[in-house]
Coordinates of C-alpha atoms and ligand atoms in Angstrom, one line a residue:
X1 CA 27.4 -12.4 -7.4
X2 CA 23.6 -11.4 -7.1
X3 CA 21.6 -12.4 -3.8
X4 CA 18.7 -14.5 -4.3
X5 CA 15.1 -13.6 -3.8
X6 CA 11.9 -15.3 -3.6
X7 CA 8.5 -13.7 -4.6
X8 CA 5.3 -15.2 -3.6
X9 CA 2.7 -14.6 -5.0
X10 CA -1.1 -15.0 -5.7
X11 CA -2.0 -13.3 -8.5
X12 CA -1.4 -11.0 -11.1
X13 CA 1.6 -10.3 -10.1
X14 CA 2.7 -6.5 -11.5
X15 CA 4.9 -6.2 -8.6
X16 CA 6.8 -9.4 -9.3
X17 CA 7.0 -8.1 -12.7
X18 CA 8.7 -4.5 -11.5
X19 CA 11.1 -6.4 -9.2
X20 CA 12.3 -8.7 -12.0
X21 CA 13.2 -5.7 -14.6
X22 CA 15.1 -3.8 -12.0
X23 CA 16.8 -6.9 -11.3
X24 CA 18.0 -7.0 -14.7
X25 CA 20.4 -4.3 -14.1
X26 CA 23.6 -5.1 -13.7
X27 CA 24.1 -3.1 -11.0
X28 CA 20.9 -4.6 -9.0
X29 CA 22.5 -6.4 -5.6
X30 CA 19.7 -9.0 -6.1
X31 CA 17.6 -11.7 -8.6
X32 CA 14.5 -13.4 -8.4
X33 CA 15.8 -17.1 -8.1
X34 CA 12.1 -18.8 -7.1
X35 CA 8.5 -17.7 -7.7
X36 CA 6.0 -19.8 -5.1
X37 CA 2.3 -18.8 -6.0
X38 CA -0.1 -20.6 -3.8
X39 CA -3.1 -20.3 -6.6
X40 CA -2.8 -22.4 -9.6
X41 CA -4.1 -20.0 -11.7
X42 CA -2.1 -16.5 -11.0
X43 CA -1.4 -15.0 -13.9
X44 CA 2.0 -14.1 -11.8
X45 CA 3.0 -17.5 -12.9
X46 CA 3.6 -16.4 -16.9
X47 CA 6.0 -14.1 -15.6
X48 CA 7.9 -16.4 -14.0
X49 CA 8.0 -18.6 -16.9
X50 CA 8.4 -15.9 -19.4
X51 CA 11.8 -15.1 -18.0
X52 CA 13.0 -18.8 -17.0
X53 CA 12.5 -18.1 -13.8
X54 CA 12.2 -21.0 -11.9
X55 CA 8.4 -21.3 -10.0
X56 CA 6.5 -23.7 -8.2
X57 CA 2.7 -23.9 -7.4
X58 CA 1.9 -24.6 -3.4
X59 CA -1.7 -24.9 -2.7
X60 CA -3.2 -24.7 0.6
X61 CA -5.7 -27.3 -0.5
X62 CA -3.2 -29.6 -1.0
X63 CA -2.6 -30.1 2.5
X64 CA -4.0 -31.5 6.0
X65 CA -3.2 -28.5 7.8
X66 CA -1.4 -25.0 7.5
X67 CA 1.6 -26.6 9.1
X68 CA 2.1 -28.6 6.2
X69 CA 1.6 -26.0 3.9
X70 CA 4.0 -24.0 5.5
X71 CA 6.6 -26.8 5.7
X72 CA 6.5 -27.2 2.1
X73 CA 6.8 -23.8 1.5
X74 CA 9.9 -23.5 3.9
X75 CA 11.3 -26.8 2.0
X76 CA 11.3 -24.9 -1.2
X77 CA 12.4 -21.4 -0.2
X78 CA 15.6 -22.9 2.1
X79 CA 16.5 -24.5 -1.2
X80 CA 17.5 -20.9 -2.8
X81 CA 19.0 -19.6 0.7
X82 CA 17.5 -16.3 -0.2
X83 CA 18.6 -13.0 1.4
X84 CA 14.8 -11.9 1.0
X85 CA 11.3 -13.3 1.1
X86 CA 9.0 -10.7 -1.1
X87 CA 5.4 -10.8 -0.5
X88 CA 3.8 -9.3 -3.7
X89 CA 0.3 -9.9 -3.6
X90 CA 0.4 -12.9 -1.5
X91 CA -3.2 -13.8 0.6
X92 CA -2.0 -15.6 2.9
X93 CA -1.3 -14.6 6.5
X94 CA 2.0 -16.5 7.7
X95 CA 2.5 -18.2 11.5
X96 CA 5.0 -17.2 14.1
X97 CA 6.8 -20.1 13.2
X98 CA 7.2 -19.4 9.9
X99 CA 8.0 -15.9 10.5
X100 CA 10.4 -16.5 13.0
X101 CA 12.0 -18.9 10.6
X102 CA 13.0 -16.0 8.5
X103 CA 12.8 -13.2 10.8
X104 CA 14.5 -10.0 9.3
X105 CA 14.1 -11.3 6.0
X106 CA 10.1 -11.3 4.7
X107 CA 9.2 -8.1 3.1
X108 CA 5.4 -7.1 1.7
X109 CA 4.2 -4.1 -0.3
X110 CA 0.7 -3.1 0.8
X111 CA -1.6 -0.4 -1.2
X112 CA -2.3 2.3 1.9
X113 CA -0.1 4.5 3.9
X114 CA 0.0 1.7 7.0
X115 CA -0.7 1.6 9.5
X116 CA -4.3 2.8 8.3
X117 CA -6.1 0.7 6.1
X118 CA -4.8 -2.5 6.5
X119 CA -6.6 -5.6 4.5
X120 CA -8.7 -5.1 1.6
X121 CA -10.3 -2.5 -0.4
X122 CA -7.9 -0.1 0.7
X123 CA -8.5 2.9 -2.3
X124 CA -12.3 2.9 -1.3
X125 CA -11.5 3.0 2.3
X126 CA -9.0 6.2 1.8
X127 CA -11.4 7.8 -0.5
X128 CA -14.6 7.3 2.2
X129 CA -12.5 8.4 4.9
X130 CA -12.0 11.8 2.8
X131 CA -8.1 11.6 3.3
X132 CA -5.6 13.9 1.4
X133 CA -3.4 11.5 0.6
X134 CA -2.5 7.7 -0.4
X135 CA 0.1 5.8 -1.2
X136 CA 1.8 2.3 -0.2
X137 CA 4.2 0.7 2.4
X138 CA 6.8 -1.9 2.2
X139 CA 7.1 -3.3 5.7
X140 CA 8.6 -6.4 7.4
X141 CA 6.2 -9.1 8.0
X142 CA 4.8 -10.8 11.2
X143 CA 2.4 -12.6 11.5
X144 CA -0.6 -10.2 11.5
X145 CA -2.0 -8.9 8.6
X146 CA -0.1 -5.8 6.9
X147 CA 1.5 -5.3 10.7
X148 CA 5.3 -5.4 10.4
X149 CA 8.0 -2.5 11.2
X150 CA 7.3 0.4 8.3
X151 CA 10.5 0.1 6.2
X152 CA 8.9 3.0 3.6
X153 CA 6.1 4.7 2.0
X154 CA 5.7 6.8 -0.8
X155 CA 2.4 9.3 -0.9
X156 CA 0.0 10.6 -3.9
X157 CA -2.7 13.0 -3.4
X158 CA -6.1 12.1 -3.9
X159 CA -7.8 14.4 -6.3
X160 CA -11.3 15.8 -5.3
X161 CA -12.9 14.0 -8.3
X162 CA -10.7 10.6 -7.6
X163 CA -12.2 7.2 -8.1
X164 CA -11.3 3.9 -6.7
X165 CA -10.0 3.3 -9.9
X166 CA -7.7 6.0 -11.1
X167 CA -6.4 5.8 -7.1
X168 CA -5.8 2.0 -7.5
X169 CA -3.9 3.0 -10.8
X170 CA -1.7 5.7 -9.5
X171 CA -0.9 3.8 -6.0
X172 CA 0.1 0.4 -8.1
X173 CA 2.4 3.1 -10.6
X174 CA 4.2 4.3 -7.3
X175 CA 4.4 0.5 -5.7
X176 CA 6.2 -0.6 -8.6
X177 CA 8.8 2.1 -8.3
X178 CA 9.1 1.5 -4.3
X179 CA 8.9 -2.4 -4.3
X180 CA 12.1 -2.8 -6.7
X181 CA 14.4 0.6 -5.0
X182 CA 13.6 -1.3 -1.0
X183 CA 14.5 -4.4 -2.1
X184 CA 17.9 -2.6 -3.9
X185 CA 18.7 -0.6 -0.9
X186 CA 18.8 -3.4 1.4
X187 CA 20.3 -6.0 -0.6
X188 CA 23.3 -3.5 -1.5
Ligands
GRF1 C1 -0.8 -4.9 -4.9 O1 -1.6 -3.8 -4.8 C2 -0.1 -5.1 -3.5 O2 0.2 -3.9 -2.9 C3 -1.1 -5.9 -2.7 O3 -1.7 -6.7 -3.7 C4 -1.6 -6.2 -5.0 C5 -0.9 -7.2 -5.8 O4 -0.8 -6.9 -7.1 N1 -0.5 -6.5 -1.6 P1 0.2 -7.7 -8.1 O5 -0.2 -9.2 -8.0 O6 1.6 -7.4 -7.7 O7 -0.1 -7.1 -9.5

């Protein structure tokens, strides 16, 4: 019987996309049982729907205050008992509470070799800083930005003649091979 994960999402939602082929596998200890994006408009969402996966839109907007946000999405993600919570693209920054709530079991995937670089515009920042190497992290999450215990990283080299572009491109290549075999080797 495959464990249950839930992605959540903001966007486009490529890493949501490598997660749900691997899961495909036989073999894979795990399955993406809920997509929450909190943008109506994430292009994440077709996934979801292209492979009957159930989803659910939970907008910020909607509500009085972030604890009521939250408590929604708690509602829905208790609902699936999960044995992770992937963060894959998802802009929000969580609360203690809800942290705690799941503690052990909220996972992100962040484009730099943390703990430099955390927040945006990570490729630019590497490339300014005139650093050797990139890559990505998958850590656990608490509820700072991009702060949690390191789980692992995988590194590229930046080329001399590298732009934010081609480095955005090779980093998302390798975070769609890391994202899936984390989530594998601590479901199994
Ligand atoms: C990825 O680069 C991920 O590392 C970061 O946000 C981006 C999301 O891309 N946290 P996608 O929505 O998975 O395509």
């Amino acid at each position: 019987m495959k464990k249950n994960i839930v992605v959540l999402i903001s966007g486009r939602g490529s890493n949501l996309q490598s997660i749900i082929s691997a899961a495909k596998d036989k073999d894979y200890p795990a399955a993406v049982s809920l997509v929450i994006s909190d943008n109506s408009k994430a292009q994440g969402l077709y996934i979801a729907k292209n492979n009957s996966i159930d989803n659910v839109i939970i907008e910020k907007s909607s509500f009085d205050s972030n604890d009521k946000f939250e408590e929604d999405l708690i509602k829905n993600i208790i609902q699936y008992d999960p044995s992770l919570i992937c963060l894959a693209g998802f802009m929000k920054i969580l609360s203690k509470n809800f942290v705690e709530k799941f503690m052990g079991k909220i996972i992100n995937i962040h484009p730099s070799l943390l703990p430099k670089y955390k927040g945006l515009n990570t490729h630019q920042k590497a490339i300014n800083s005139g650093d050797k190497y990139s890559g990505c992290t998958v850590h656990y999450v608490n509820n700072k930005m991009d702060d949690g215990e390191i789980i692992a990283q995988q590194e590229v080299i930046i080329a001399t003649d590298e732009t934010v572009e081609t480095l955005k491109e090779k980093v998302l290549d390798l975070e769609h091979k890391l994202y899936p075999k984390v989530i594998k080797a601590l479901l199994s």
